[in-house]
PDB file of C-alpha atoms and ligand atoms in Angstrom:
ATOM      1  CA  UNK I  48      75.889  31.282  33.929  1.00  0.00           C
ATOM      2  CA  UNK I  49      75.134  30.496  30.307  1.00  0.00           C
ATOM      3  CA  UNK I  50      78.236  30.031  28.170  1.00  0.00           C
ATOM      4  CA  UNK I  51      77.107  32.029  25.149  1.00  0.00           C
ATOM      5  CA  UNK I  52      75.417  34.860  27.050  1.00  0.00           C
ATOM      6  CA  UNK I  53      77.044  38.296  26.679  1.00  0.00           C
ATOM      7  CA  UNK I  54      75.937  39.569  30.080  1.00  0.00           C
ATOM      8  CA  UNK I  55      77.001  36.343  31.855  1.00  0.00           C
ATOM      9  CA  UNK I  56      80.453  36.976  30.369  1.00  0.00           C
ATOM     10  CA  UNK I  57      80.400  40.419  31.976  1.00  0.00           C
ATOM     11  CA  UNK I  58      79.402  38.909  35.314  1.00  0.00           C
ATOM     12  CA  UNK I  59      82.329  36.450  35.183  1.00  0.00           C
ATOM     13  CA  UNK I  60      84.740  39.095  33.891  1.00  0.00           C
ATOM     14  CA  UNK I  61      85.418  37.270  30.603  1.00  0.00           C
ATOM     15  CA  UNK I  62      84.339  40.555  29.024  1.00  0.00           C
ATOM     16  CA  UNK I  63      85.034  43.681  31.072  1.00  0.00           C
ATOM     17  CA  UNK I  64      82.118  46.113  31.208  1.00  0.00           C
ATOM     18  CA  UNK I  65      82.335  49.758  32.266  1.00  0.00           C
ATOM     19  CA  UNK I  66      81.024  48.934  35.749  1.00  0.00           C
ATOM     20  CA  UNK I  67      79.228  51.605  37.764  1.00  0.00           C
ATOM     21  CA  UNK I  68      77.834  49.439  40.592  1.00  0.00           C
ATOM     22  CA  UNK I  69      78.227  45.883  41.843  1.00  0.00           C
ATOM     23  CA  UNK I  70      77.094  43.846  44.815  1.00  0.00           C
ATOM     24  CA  UNK I  71      76.669  40.154  45.534  1.00  0.00           C
ATOM     25  CA  UNK I  72      73.560  39.849  43.367  1.00  0.00           C
ATOM     26  CA  UNK I  73      73.638  42.526  40.671  1.00  0.00           C
ATOM     27  CA  UNK I  74      76.081  44.165  38.276  1.00  0.00           C
ATOM     28  CA  UNK I  75      75.482  47.543  36.621  1.00  0.00           C
ATOM     29  CA  UNK I  76      77.464  48.921  33.701  1.00  0.00           C
ATOM     30  CA  UNK I  77      77.271  51.629  31.043  1.00  0.00           C
ATOM     31  CA  UNK I  78      75.360  50.751  27.898  1.00  0.00           C
ATOM     32  CA  UNK I  79      77.709  50.531  24.896  1.00  0.00           C
ATOM     33  CA  UNK I  80      75.205  52.431  22.725  1.00  0.00           C
ATOM     34  CA  UNK I  81      73.758  55.022  25.099  1.00  0.00           C
ATOM     35  CA  UNK I  82      70.336  56.452  24.343  1.00  0.00           C
ATOM     36  CA  UNK I  83      70.668  59.223  26.930  1.00  0.00           C
ATOM     37  CA  UNK I  84      73.548  60.987  28.744  1.00  0.00           C
ATOM     38  CA  UNK I  85      73.064  58.433  31.535  1.00  0.00           C
ATOM     39  CA  UNK I  86      72.321  54.928  30.250  1.00  0.00           C
ATOM     40  CA  UNK I  87      73.192  52.111  32.609  1.00  0.00           C
ATOM     41  CA  UNK I  88      72.118  48.464  32.516  1.00  0.00           C
ATOM     42  CA  UNK I  89      71.424  46.649  35.798  1.00  0.00           C
ATOM     43  CA  UNK I  90      71.661  42.869  35.435  1.00  0.00           C
ATOM     44  CA  UNK I  91      71.208  40.031  37.908  1.00  0.00           C
ATOM     45  CA  UNK I  92      74.408  38.000  38.324  1.00  0.00           C
ATOM     46  CA  UNK I  93      72.264  34.910  37.965  1.00  0.00           C
ATOM     47  CA  UNK I  94      71.259  34.134  34.381  1.00  0.00           C
ATOM     48  CA  UNK I  95      67.549  34.820  33.847  1.00  0.00           C
ATOM     49  CA  UNK I  96      66.525  35.223  30.205  1.00  0.00           C
ATOM     50  CA  UNK I  97      63.528  37.536  30.352  1.00  0.00           C
ATOM     51  CA  UNK I  98      61.133  39.218  32.741  1.00  0.00           C
ATOM     52  CA  UNK I  99      58.767  36.315  32.045  1.00  0.00           C
ATOM     53  CA  UNK I 100      61.115  33.999  33.968  1.00  0.00           C
ATOM     54  CA  UNK I 101      60.903  35.985  37.208  1.00  0.00           C
ATOM     55  CA  UNK I 102      58.803  34.307  39.863  1.00  0.00           C
ATOM     56  CA  UNK I 103      58.223  34.577  43.609  1.00  0.00           C
ATOM     57  CA  UNK I 104      61.675  33.111  44.206  1.00  0.00           C
ATOM     58  CA  UNK I 105      63.196  36.238  42.648  1.00  0.00           C
ATOM     59  CA  UNK I 106      61.444  38.915  44.711  1.00  0.00           C
ATOM     60  CA  UNK I 107      64.580  39.928  46.619  1.00  0.00           C
ATOM     61  CA  UNK I 108      66.567  40.030  43.391  1.00  0.00           C
ATOM     62  CA  UNK I 109      64.003  42.258  41.673  1.00  0.00           C
ATOM     63  CA  UNK I 110      64.095  44.567  44.678  1.00  0.00           C
ATOM     64  CA  UNK I 111      67.885  44.714  44.561  1.00  0.00           C
ATOM     65  CA  UNK I 112      67.828  45.598  40.861  1.00  0.00           C
ATOM     66  CA  UNK I 113      65.554  48.566  41.561  1.00  0.00           C
ATOM     67  CA  UNK I 114      67.523  49.639  44.642  1.00  0.00           C
ATOM     68  CA  UNK I 115      70.637  49.631  42.448  1.00  0.00           C
ATOM     69  CA  UNK I 116      68.805  51.706  39.819  1.00  0.00           C
ATOM     70  CA  UNK I 117      67.844  54.296  42.432  1.00  0.00           C
ATOM     71  CA  UNK I 118      71.402  54.478  43.743  1.00  0.00           C
ATOM     72  CA  UNK I 119      72.792  54.871  40.215  1.00  0.00           C
ATOM     73  CA  UNK I 120      70.286  57.661  39.530  1.00  0.00           C
ATOM     74  CA  UNK I 121      71.361  59.479  42.694  1.00  0.00           C
ATOM     75  CA  UNK I 122      75.074  58.889  42.069  1.00  0.00           C
ATOM     76  CA  UNK I 123      74.849  60.164  38.472  1.00  0.00           C
ATOM     77  CA  UNK I 124      72.831  63.204  39.525  1.00  0.00           C
ATOM     78  CA  UNK I 125      69.621  62.475  37.611  1.00  0.00           C
ATOM     79  CA  UNK I 126      67.386  61.369  40.492  1.00  0.00           C
ATOM     80  CA  UNK I 127      65.772  64.734  41.156  1.00  0.00           C
ATOM     81  CA  UNK I 128      65.325  65.874  37.558  1.00  0.00           C
ATOM     82  CA  UNK I 129      63.889  62.487  36.605  1.00  0.00           C
ATOM     83  CA  UNK I 130      64.903  59.298  34.920  1.00  0.00           C
ATOM     84  CA  UNK I 131      63.360  56.204  33.383  1.00  0.00           C
ATOM     85  CA  UNK I 132      63.725  52.515  34.154  1.00  0.00           C
ATOM     86  CA  UNK I 133      62.817  50.042  31.398  1.00  0.00           C
ATOM     87  CA  UNK I 134      62.830  46.286  30.962  1.00  0.00           C
ATOM     88  CA  UNK I 135      62.203  45.213  27.382  1.00  0.00           C
ATOM     89  CA  UNK I 136      60.679  41.733  27.411  1.00  0.00           C
ATOM     90  CA  UNK I 137      61.083  39.615  24.299  1.00  0.00           C
ATOM     91  CA  UNK I 138      61.627  40.631  20.699  1.00  0.00           C
ATOM     92  CA  UNK I 139      58.373  42.523  20.229  1.00  0.00           C
ATOM     93  CA  UNK I 140      59.438  44.987  22.921  1.00  0.00           C
ATOM     94  CA  UNK I 141      62.950  45.293  21.512  1.00  0.00           C
ATOM     95  CA  UNK I 142      64.844  42.886  23.772  1.00  0.00           C
ATOM     96  CA  UNK I 143      68.079  41.999  22.015  1.00  0.00           C
ATOM     97  CA  UNK I 144      70.143  40.465  24.853  1.00  0.00           C
ATOM     98  CA  UNK I 145      68.385  37.548  26.512  1.00  0.00           C
ATOM     99  CA  UNK I 146      69.743  38.031  30.024  1.00  0.00           C
ATOM    100  CA  UNK I 147      67.233  40.228  31.790  1.00  0.00           C
ATOM    101  CA  UNK I 148      68.394  43.814  32.336  1.00  0.00           C
ATOM    102  CA  UNK I 149      66.964  47.020  33.713  1.00  0.00           C
ATOM    103  CA  UNK I 150      67.778  50.110  31.649  1.00  0.00           C
ATOM    104  CA  UNK I 151      68.367  53.283  33.691  1.00  0.00           C
ATOM    105  CA  UNK I 152      68.064  56.312  31.416  1.00  0.00           C
ATOM    106  CA  UNK I 153      68.452  59.938  32.404  1.00  0.00           C
ATOM    107  CA  UNK I 154      70.092  63.273  31.722  1.00  0.00           C
ATOM    108  CA  UNK I 155      67.586  64.371  29.104  1.00  0.00           C
ATOM    109  CA  UNK I 156      63.829  64.825  28.824  1.00  0.00           C
ATOM    110  CA  UNK I 157      62.079  61.499  28.274  1.00  0.00           C
ATOM    111  CA  UNK I 158      59.155  61.376  25.888  1.00  0.00           C
ATOM    112  CA  UNK I 159      55.931  59.472  26.338  1.00  0.00           C
ATOM    113  CA  UNK I 160      54.650  57.262  24.810  1.00  0.00           C
ATOM    114  CA  UNK I 161      57.958  55.460  24.150  1.00  0.00           C
ATOM    115  CA  UNK I 162      58.672  54.257  20.627  1.00  0.00           C
TER     116      UNK I 162
HETATM  117  P1  AMP U   7      67.708  45.379  24.971  1.00  0.00           P
HETATM  118  O1  AMP U   7      67.569  45.830  23.537  1.00  0.00           O
HETATM  119  O2  AMP U   7      66.633  45.890  25.883  1.00  0.00           O
HETATM  120  O3  AMP U   7      67.901  43.872  25.054  1.00  0.00           O
HETATM  121  O4  AMP U   7      69.022  46.052  25.507  1.00  0.00           O
HETATM  122  C1  AMP U   7      70.296  45.525  25.267  1.00  0.00           C
HETATM  123  C2  AMP U   7      71.255  46.635  25.481  1.00  0.00           C
HETATM  124  O5  AMP U   7      72.542  46.079  25.615  1.00  0.00           O
HETATM  125  C3  AMP U   7      71.310  47.643  24.339  1.00  0.00           C
HETATM  126  O6  AMP U   7      70.955  48.930  24.821  1.00  0.00           O
HETATM  127  C4  AMP U   7      72.756  47.556  23.864  1.00  0.00           C
HETATM  128  O7  AMP U   7      73.281  48.803  23.482  1.00  0.00           O
HETATM  129  C5  AMP U   7      73.443  47.007  25.089  1.00  0.00           C
HETATM  130  N1  AMP U   7      74.684  46.290  24.818  1.00  0.00           N
HETATM  131  C6  AMP U   7      74.914  45.385  23.843  1.00  0.00           C
HETATM  132  N2  AMP U   7      76.188  44.945  23.899  1.00  0.00           N
HETATM  133  C7  AMP U   7      76.765  45.607  24.943  1.00  0.00           C
HETATM  134  C8  AMP U   7      78.073  45.616  25.509  1.00  0.00           C
HETATM  135  N3  AMP U   7      79.057  44.851  25.028  1.00  0.00           N
HETATM  136  N4  AMP U   7      78.314  46.424  26.570  1.00  0.00           N
HETATM  137  C9  AMP U   7      77.348  47.212  27.062  1.00  0.00           C
HETATM  138  N5  AMP U   7      76.083  47.250  26.579  1.00  0.00           N
HETATM  139  C10 AMP U   7      75.801  46.464  25.531  1.00  0.00           C
HETATM  140 ZN1   ZN U   8      73.307  35.418  31.054  1.00  0.00          ZN
END
């Protein structure tokens, strides 16, 4: 928990997100500025700033984030048509909230390469 972190405040409930999934280790909620019909953010409950801070001690947590993403894709009906998972790492990749999060995007055709 980091006092001035937006996503830590969602984990503690100080700010109430539009939660779509939660377990003991991860919280998933709708993105406030969706870039696709389905746009959910999966965050670890533990504060980790960026993907660069993951290490071997976080392997289970990383797995749980992706298991949550797959469940969300199935539950929102986009799993078969296709969806995208994205982690933006640091400012050059567009990271704007420095509590690591996995974007789950679906419900429309995704272009490649990404912008
Ligand atoms: P990134 O740019 O990869 O760091 O992604 C941060 C995401 O957080 C963006 O897609 C924002 O729209 C989203 N976001 C920012 N504030 C909120 C909020 N209060 N509730 C839900 N999503 C948010
Ligand atoms: Zn945080």
